[in-house]
CSV table of C-alpha atoms in Angstrom, one decimal:
chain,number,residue,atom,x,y,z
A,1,UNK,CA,-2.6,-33.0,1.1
A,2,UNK,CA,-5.3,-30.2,0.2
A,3,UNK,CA,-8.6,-29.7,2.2
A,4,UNK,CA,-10.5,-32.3,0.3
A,5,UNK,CA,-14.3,-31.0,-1.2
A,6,UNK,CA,-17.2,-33.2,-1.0
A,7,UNK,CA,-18.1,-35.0,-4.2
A,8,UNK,CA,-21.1,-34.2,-6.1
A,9,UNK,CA,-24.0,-36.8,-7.6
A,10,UNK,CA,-23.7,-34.2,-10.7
A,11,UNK,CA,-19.9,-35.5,-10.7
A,12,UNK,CA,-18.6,-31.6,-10.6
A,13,UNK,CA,-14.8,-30.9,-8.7
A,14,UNK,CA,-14.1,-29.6,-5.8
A,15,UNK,CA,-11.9,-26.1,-5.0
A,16,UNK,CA,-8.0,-25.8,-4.0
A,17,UNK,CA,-6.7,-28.1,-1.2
A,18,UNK,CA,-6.3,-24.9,0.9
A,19,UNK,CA,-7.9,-22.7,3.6
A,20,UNK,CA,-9.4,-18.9,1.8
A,21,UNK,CA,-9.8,-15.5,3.9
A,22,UNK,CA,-10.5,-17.8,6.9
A,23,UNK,CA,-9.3,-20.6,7.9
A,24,UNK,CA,-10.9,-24.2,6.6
A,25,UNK,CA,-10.2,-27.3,7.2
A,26,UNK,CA,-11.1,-31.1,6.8
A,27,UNK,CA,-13.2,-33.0,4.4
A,28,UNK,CA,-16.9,-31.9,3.5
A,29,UNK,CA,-18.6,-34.4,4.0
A,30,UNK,CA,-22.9,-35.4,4.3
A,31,UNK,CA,-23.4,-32.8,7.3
A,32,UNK,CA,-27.1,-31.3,8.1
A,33,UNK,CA,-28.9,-28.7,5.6
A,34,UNK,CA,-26.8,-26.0,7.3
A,35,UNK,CA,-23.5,-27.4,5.8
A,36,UNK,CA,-22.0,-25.8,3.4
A,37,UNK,CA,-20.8,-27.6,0.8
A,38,UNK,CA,-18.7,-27.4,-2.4
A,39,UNK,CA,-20.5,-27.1,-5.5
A,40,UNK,CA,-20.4,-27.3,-9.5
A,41,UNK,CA,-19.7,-23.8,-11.1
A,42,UNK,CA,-19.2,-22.0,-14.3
A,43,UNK,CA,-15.9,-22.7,-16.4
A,44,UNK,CA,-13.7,-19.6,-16.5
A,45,UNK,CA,-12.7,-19.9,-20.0
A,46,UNK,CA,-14.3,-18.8,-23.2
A,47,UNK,CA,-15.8,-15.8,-22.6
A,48,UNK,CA,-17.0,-13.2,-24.5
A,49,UNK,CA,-17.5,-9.4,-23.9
A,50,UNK,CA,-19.4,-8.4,-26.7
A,51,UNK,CA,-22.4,-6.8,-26.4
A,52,UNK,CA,-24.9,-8.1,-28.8
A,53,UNK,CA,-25.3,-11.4,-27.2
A,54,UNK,CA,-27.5,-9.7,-25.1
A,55,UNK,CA,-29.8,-8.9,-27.6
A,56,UNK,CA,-30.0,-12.7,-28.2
A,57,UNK,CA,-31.0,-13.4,-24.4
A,58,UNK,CA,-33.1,-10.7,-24.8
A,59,UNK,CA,-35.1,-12.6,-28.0
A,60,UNK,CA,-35.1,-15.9,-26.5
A,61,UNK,CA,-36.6,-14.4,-23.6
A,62,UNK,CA,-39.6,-13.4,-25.5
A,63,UNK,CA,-40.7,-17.4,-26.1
A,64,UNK,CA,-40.6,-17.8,-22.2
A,65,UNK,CA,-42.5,-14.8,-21.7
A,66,UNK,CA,-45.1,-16.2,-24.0
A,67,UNK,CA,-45.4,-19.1,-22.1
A,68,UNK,CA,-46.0,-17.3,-18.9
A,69,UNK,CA,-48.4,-14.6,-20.5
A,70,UNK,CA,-50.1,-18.2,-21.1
A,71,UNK,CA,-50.2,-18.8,-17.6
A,72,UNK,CA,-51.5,-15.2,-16.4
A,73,UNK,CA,-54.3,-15.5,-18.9
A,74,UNK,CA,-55.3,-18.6,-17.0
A,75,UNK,CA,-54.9,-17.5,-13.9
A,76,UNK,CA,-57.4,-13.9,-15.2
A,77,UNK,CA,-60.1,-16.8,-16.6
A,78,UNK,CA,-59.7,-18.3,-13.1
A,79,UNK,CA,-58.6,-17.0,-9.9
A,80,UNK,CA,-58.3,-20.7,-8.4
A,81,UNK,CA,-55.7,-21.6,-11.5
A,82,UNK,CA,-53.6,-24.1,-10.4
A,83,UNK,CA,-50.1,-25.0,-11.1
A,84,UNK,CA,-50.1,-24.0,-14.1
A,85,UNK,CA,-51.7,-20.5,-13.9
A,86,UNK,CA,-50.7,-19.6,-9.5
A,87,UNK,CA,-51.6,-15.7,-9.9
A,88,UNK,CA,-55.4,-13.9,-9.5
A,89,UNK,CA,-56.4,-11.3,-11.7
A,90,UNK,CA,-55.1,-7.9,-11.2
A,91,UNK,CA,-52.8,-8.8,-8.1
A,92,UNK,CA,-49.9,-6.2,-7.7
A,93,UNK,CA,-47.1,-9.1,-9.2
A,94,UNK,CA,-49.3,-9.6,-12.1
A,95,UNK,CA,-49.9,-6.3,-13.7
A,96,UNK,CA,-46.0,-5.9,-13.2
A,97,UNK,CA,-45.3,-8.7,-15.5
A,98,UNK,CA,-47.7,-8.1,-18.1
A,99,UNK,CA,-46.3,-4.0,-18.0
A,100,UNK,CA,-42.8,-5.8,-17.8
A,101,UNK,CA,-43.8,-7.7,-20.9
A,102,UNK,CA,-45.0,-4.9,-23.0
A,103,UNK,CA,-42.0,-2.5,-22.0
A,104,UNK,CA,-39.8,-5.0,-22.6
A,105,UNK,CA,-41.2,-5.7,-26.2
A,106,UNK,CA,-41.0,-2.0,-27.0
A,107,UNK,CA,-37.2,-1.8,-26.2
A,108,UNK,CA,-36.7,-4.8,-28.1
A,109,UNK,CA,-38.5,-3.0,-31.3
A,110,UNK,CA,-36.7,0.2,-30.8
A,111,UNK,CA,-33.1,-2.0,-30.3
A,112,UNK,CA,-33.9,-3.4,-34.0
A,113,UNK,CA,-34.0,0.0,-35.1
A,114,UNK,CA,-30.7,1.1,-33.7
A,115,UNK,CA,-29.0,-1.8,-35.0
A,116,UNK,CA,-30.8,-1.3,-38.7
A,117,UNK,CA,-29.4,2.7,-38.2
A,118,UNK,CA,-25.9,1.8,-37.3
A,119,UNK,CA,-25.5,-0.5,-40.5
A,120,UNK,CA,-27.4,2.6,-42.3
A,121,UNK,CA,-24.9,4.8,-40.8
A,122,UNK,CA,-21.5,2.3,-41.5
A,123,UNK,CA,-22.8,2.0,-45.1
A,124,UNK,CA,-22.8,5.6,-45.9
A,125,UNK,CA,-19.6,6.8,-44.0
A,126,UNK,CA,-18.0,3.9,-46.5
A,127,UNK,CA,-18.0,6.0,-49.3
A,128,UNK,CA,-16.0,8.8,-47.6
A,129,UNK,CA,-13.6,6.4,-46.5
A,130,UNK,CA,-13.0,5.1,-49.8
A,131,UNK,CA,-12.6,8.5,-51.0
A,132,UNK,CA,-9.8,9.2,-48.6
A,133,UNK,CA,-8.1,6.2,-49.5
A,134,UNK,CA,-8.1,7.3,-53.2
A,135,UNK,CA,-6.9,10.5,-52.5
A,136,UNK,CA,-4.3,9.2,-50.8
A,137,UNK,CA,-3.2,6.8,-53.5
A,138,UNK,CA,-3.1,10.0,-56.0
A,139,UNK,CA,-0.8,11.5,-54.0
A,140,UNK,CA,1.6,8.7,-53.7
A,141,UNK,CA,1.5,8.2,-57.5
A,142,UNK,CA,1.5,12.2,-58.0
A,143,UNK,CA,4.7,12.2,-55.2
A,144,UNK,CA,3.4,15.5,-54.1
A,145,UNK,CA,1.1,16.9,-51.8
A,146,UNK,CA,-0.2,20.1,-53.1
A,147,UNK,CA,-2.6,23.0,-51.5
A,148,UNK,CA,-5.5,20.9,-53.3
A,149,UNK,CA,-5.1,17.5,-51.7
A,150,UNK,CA,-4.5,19.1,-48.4
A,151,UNK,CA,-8.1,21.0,-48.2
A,152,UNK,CA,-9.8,18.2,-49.7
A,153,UNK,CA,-8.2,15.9,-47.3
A,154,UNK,CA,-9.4,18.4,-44.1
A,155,UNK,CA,-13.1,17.7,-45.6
A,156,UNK,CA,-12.9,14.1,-45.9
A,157,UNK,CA,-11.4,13.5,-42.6
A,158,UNK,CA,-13.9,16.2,-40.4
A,159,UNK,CA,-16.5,13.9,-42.3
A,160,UNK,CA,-15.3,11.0,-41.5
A,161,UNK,CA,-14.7,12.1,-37.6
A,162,UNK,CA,-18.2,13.4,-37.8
A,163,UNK,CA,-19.8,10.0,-39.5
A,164,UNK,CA,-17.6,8.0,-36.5
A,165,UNK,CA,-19.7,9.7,-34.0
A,166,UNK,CA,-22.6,9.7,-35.2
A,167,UNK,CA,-22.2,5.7,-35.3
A,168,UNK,CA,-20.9,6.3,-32.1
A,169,UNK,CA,-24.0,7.7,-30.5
A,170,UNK,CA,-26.5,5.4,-32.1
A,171,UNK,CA,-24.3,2.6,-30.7
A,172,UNK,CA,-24.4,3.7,-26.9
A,173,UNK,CA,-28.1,4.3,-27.5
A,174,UNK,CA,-28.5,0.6,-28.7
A,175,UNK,CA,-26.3,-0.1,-25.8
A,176,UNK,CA,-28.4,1.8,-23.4
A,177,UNK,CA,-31.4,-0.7,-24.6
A,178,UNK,CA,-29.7,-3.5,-24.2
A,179,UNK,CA,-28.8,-2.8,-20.3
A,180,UNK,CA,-32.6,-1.5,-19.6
A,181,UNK,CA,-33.7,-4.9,-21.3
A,182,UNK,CA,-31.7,-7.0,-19.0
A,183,UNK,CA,-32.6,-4.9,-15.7
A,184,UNK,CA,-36.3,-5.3,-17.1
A,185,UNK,CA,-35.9,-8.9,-17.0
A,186,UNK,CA,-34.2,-9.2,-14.0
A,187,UNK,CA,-36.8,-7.7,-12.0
A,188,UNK,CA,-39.3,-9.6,-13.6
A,189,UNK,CA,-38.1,-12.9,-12.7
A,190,UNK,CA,-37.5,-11.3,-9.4
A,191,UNK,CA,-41.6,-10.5,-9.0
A,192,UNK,CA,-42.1,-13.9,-10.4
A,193,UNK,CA,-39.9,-15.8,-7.8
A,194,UNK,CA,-42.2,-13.7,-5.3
A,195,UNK,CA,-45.3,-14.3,-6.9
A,196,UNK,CA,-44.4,-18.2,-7.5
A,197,UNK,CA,-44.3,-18.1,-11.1
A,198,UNK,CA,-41.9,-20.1,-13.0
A,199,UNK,CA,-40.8,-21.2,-16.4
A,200,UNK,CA,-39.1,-23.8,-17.8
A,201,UNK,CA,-35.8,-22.9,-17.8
A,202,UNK,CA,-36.4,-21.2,-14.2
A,203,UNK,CA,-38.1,-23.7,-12.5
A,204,UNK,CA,-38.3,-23.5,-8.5
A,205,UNK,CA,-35.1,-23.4,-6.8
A,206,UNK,CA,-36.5,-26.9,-5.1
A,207,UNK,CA,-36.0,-28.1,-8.4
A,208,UNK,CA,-33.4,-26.3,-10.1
A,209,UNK,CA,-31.4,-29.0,-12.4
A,210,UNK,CA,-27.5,-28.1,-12.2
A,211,UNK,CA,-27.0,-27.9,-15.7
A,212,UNK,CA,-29.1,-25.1,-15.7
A,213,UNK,CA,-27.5,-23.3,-12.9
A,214,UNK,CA,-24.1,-23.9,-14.8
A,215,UNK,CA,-25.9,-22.1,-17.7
A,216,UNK,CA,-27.0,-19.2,-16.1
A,217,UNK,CA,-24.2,-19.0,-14.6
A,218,UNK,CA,-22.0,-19.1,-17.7
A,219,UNK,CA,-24.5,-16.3,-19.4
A,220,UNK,CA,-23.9,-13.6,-16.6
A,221,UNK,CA,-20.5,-14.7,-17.3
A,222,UNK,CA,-20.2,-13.7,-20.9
A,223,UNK,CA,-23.4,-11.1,-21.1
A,224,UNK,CA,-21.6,-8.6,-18.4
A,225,UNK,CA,-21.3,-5.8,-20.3
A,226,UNK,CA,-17.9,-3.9,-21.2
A,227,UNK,CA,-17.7,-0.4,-19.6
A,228,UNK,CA,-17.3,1.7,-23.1
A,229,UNK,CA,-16.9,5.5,-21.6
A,230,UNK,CA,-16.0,8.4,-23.4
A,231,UNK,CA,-12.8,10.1,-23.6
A,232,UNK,CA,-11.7,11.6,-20.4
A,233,UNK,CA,-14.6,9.4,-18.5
A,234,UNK,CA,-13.4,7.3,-15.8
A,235,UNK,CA,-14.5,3.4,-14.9
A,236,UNK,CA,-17.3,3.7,-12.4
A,237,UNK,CA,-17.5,1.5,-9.2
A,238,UNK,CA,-18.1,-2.0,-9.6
A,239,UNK,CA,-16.2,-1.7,-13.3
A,240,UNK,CA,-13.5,-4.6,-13.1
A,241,UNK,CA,-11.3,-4.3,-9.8
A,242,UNK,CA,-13.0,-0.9,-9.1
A,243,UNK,CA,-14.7,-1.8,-5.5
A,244,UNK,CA,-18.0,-0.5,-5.0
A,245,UNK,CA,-18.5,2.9,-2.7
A,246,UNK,CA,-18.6,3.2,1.0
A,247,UNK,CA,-22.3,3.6,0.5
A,248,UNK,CA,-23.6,1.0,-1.8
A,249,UNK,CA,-26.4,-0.9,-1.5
A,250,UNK,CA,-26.8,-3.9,-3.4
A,251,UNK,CA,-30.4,-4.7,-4.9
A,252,UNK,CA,-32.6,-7.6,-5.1
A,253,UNK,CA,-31.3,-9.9,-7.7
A,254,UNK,CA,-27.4,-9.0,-7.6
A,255,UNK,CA,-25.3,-11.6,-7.3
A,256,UNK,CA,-22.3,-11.6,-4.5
A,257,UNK,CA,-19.5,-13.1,-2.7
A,258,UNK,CA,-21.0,-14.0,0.6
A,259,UNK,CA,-19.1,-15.2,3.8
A,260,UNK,CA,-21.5,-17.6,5.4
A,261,UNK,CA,-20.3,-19.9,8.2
A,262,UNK,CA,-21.7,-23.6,8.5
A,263,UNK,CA,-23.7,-25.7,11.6
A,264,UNK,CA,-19.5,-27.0,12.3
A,265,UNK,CA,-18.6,-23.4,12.6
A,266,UNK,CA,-16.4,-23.4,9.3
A,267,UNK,CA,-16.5,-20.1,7.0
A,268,UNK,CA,-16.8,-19.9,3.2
A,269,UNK,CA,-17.1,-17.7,0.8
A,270,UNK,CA,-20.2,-18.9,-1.5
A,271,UNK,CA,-21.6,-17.3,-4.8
A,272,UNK,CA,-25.4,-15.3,-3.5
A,273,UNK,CA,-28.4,-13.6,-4.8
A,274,UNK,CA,-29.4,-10.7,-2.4
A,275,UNK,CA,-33.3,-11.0,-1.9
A,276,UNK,CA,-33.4,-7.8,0.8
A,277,UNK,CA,-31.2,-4.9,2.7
A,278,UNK,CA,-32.3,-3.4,5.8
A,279,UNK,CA,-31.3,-0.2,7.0
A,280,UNK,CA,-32.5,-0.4,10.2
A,281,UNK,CA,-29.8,-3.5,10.8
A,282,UNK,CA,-27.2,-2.8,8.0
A,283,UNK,CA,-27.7,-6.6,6.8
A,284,UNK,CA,-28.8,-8.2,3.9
A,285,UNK,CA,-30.5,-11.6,3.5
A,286,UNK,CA,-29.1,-13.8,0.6
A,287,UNK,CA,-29.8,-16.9,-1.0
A,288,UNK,CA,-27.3,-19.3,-1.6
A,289,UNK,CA,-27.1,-19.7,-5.2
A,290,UNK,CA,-26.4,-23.1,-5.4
A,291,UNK,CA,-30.1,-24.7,-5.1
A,292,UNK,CA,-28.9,-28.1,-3.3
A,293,UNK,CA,-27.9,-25.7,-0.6
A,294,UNK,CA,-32.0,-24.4,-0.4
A,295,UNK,CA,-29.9,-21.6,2.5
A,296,UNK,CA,-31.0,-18.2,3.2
A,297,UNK,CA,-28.6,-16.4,5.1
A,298,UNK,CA,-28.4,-13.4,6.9
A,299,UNK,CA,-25.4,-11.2,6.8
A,300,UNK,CA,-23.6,-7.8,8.1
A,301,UNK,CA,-22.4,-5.5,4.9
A,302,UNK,CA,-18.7,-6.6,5.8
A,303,UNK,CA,-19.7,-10.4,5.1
A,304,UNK,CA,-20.6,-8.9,1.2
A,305,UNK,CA,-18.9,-8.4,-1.3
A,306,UNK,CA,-20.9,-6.8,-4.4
A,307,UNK,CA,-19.8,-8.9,-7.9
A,308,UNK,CA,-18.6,-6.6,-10.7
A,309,UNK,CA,-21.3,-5.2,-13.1
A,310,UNK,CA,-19.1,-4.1,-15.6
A,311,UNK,CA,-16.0,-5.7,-17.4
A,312,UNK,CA,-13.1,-3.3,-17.6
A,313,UNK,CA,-11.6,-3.3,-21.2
A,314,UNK,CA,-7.6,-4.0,-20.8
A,315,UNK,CA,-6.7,-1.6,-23.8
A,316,UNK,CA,-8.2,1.8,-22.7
A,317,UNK,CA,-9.0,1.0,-18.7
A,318,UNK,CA,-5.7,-0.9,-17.8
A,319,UNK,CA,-5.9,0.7,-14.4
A,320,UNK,CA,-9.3,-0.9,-13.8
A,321,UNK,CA,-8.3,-4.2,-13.9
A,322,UNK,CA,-6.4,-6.8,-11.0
A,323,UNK,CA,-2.5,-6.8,-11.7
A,324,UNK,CA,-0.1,-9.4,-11.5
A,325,UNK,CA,0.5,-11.2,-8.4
A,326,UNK,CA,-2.5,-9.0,-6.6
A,327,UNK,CA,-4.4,-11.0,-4.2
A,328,UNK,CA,-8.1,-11.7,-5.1
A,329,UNK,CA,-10.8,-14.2,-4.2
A,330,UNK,CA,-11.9,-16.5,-7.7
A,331,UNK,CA,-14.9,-18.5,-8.0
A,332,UNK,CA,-13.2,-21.8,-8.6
A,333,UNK,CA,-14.2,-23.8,-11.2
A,334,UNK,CA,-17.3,-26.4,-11.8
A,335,UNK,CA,-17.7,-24.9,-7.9
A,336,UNK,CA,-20.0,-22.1,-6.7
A,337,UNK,CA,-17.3,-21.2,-4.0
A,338,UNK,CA,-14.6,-18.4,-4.0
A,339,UNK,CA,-10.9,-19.0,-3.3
A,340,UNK,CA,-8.2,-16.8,-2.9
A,341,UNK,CA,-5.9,-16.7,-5.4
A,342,UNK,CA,-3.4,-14.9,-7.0
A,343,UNK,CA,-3.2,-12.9,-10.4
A,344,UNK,CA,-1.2,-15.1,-12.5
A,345,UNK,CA,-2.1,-12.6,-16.0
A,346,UNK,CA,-4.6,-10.2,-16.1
A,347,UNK,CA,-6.8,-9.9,-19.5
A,348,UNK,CA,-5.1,-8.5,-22.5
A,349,UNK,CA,-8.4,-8.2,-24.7
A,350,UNK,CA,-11.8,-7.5,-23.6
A,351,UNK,CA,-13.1,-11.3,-24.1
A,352,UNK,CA,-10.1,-12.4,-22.2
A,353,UNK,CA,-10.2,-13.8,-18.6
A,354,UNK,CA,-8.4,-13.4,-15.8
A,355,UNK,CA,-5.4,-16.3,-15.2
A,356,UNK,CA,-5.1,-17.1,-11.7
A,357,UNK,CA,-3.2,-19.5,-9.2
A,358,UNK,CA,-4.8,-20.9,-5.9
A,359,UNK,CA,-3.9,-21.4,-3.0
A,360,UNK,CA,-3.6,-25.0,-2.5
A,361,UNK,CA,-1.4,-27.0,-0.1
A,362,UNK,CA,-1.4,-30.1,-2.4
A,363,UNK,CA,1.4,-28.2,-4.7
A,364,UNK,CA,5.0,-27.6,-3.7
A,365,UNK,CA,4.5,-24.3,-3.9
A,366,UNK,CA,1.6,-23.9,-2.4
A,367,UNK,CA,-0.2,-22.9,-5.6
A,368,UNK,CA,-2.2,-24.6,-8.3
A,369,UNK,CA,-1.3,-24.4,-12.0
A,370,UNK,CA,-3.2,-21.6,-14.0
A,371,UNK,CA,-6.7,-21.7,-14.1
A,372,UNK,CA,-9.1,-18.8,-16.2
A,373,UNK,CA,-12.1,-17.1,-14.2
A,374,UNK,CA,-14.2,-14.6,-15.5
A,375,UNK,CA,-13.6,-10.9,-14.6
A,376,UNK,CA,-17.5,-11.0,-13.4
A,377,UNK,CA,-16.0,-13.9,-10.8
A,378,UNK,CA,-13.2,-12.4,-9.5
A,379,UNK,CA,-13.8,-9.9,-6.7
A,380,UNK,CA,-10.6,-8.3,-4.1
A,381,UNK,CA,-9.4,-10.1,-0.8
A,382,UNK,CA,-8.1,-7.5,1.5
A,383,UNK,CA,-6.8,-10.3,3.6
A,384,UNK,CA,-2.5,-10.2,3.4
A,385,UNK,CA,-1.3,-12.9,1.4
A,386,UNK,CA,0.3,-16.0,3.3
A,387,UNK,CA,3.8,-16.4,3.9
């Protein structure tokens, strides 16, 4: 039988009866805080790589802001605030929010703009394009194509290459917004974890409820943007399968695969947010994403591995992506843990997700039947597969 995970009160599964890029065995069981332990995570399938959700995160963001604009003001009327206003006028982490705030309603402004301009622009390029559809009926019906149809043909397509473009570039600036949004927001929640100012929907981690974990989660899931590069540009590190470079540092706030090892001496690979790097010791302290797990770990740069911050797109990046039967680690479902695994089918569309097999003793085979992941969930294992 399979390396059986400890239950959960939330009533989540546990991962693949087998051991992952070290060796792990016996039940999880109770254990002291140190233990690590298997844990609800996102489901793989479902996704979606389109962009303008993003926006929407971006929007509902704005009523949580409001809430904690609330809170500063509070907290500037009363340097003692309690609860529910925790910061003194014109600290450091304060006037970073409120700038936050303000930049971050700008961008939204200017994002409504570009997405009013690209329907402006898609509205008038659809009278060209009708145009060269009627042209091309005439010549059908004429049975010729004369001198005449030819050079008025060469207009309506340079327009129409031109108009494409132009939509073009007034996408990848609305594009452009929609990433500085999300970085803007991620280091604001960032300086209000430091500061001790939550919301609702990010309360402390000592509180965190696990359907909201599942539901951030799930959003980093289907928000990671699609890697959209011009012709002749190649996917960048951290794109899909693309590892990161020799160099790379991973900031405060990204999220990795961390190998942590328990008070029992057992290893794991567990789902982390990086709160600090140090140079002077090449390691970085992460948190253990899970919040029952309230661990803060401190790790070399070979006990990291930097998530993907980009999906690759399967019909012009192909080469960016993991291929069949490649060996990878997979965040297993409802659990915050990665598994190795192999690629059972790699995404054919950009909302697609990967289809992979554990590694699980409790099958003949030694595999489980397909599950999805998420390309943002699936990072490579440069450990050779088993025998």
């Amino acid at each position: 039988m399979g390396r059986e995970l400890e239950p959960r009160r939330n009533g989540g599964s546990g991962g693949p009866g087998s051991s992952f890029c070290a060796p792990i065995s016996g039940p999880r069981r109770g254990g002291s805080r140190g233990a690590v332990r298997a844990r609800p995570g996102p489901p793989g399938a479902g996704q979606s790589s389109d962009a303008w959700p993003a926006l929407a995160l971006g929007v509902s963001a704005c009523s949580r802001r409001a809430r904690d604009s609330a809170k500063l003001q509070r907290a500037d009327r009363d340097p003692k605030a309690g609860p529910d206003g925790i910061l003194s006028p014109g600290t450091p982490c304060t006037m970073a929010l409120v700038s936050a705030d303000s930049r971050i309603a700008e961008l939204l402004t200017e994002l409504h703009q570009l997405i009013k301009q690209t329907q402006e622009e898609r509205s008038r390029s659809e009278h060209n394009l009708v145009n060269i559809q009627k042209t091309h009926e005439r010549m059908q019906t004429e049975n010729k194509i004369s001198p005449y149809y030819r050079t008025k043909l060469r207009g309506l397509y340079t327009t129409a290459k031109a108009d494409a473009e132009a939509e073009c570039n007034i996408l990848r600036k609305a594009l452009d917004k929609i990433a500085e949004i999300k970085s803007l927001l991620e280091e604001r929640r960032i300086a209000a974890k430091i500061a001790g100012l939550y919301n609702d929907s990010e309360p402390p981690r000592k509180t965190m409820r696990r359907g909201v974990l599942m539901t951030l989660l799930q959003q980093s899931a289907m928000t990671l943007p699609l890697w959209i590069g011009k012709p002749g540009d190649k996917p960048p590190p951290l794109c899909g399968a693309i590892p990161a470079s020799g160099d790379y540092v991973a900031k405060p706030g990204d999220k990795v695969a961390a190998r942590v090892k328990a008070v029992d001496g057992d290893e794991q690979w567990i789902l982390a947010e990086v709160v600090s790097y140090s140079h002077a010791t090449n390691k970085y302290e992460v948190d253990d994403i899970d919040e029952e797990g309230k661990e803060r770990h401190t790790l070399s740069r070979r006990r990291i591995i930097p998530l993907p911050q980009w999906k690759a797109n399967p019909e012009t990046d192909p080469e960016a992506l993991f291929q069949k039967e490649q060996l990878v680690l997979a965040l297993y479902p409802q659990t915050t843990c990665f598994y190795r695994a192999l690629i059972h089918t790699p995404p054919q569309r950009p909302q697609d997700d990967y289809s992979v097999l554990f590694e699980d003793t409790s099958y003949a085979d030694g595999y489980s039947p397909p599950l999805n992941v998420a390309q943002r969930y699936v990072v490579a294992c440069k450990e050779p597969k088993k025998k």
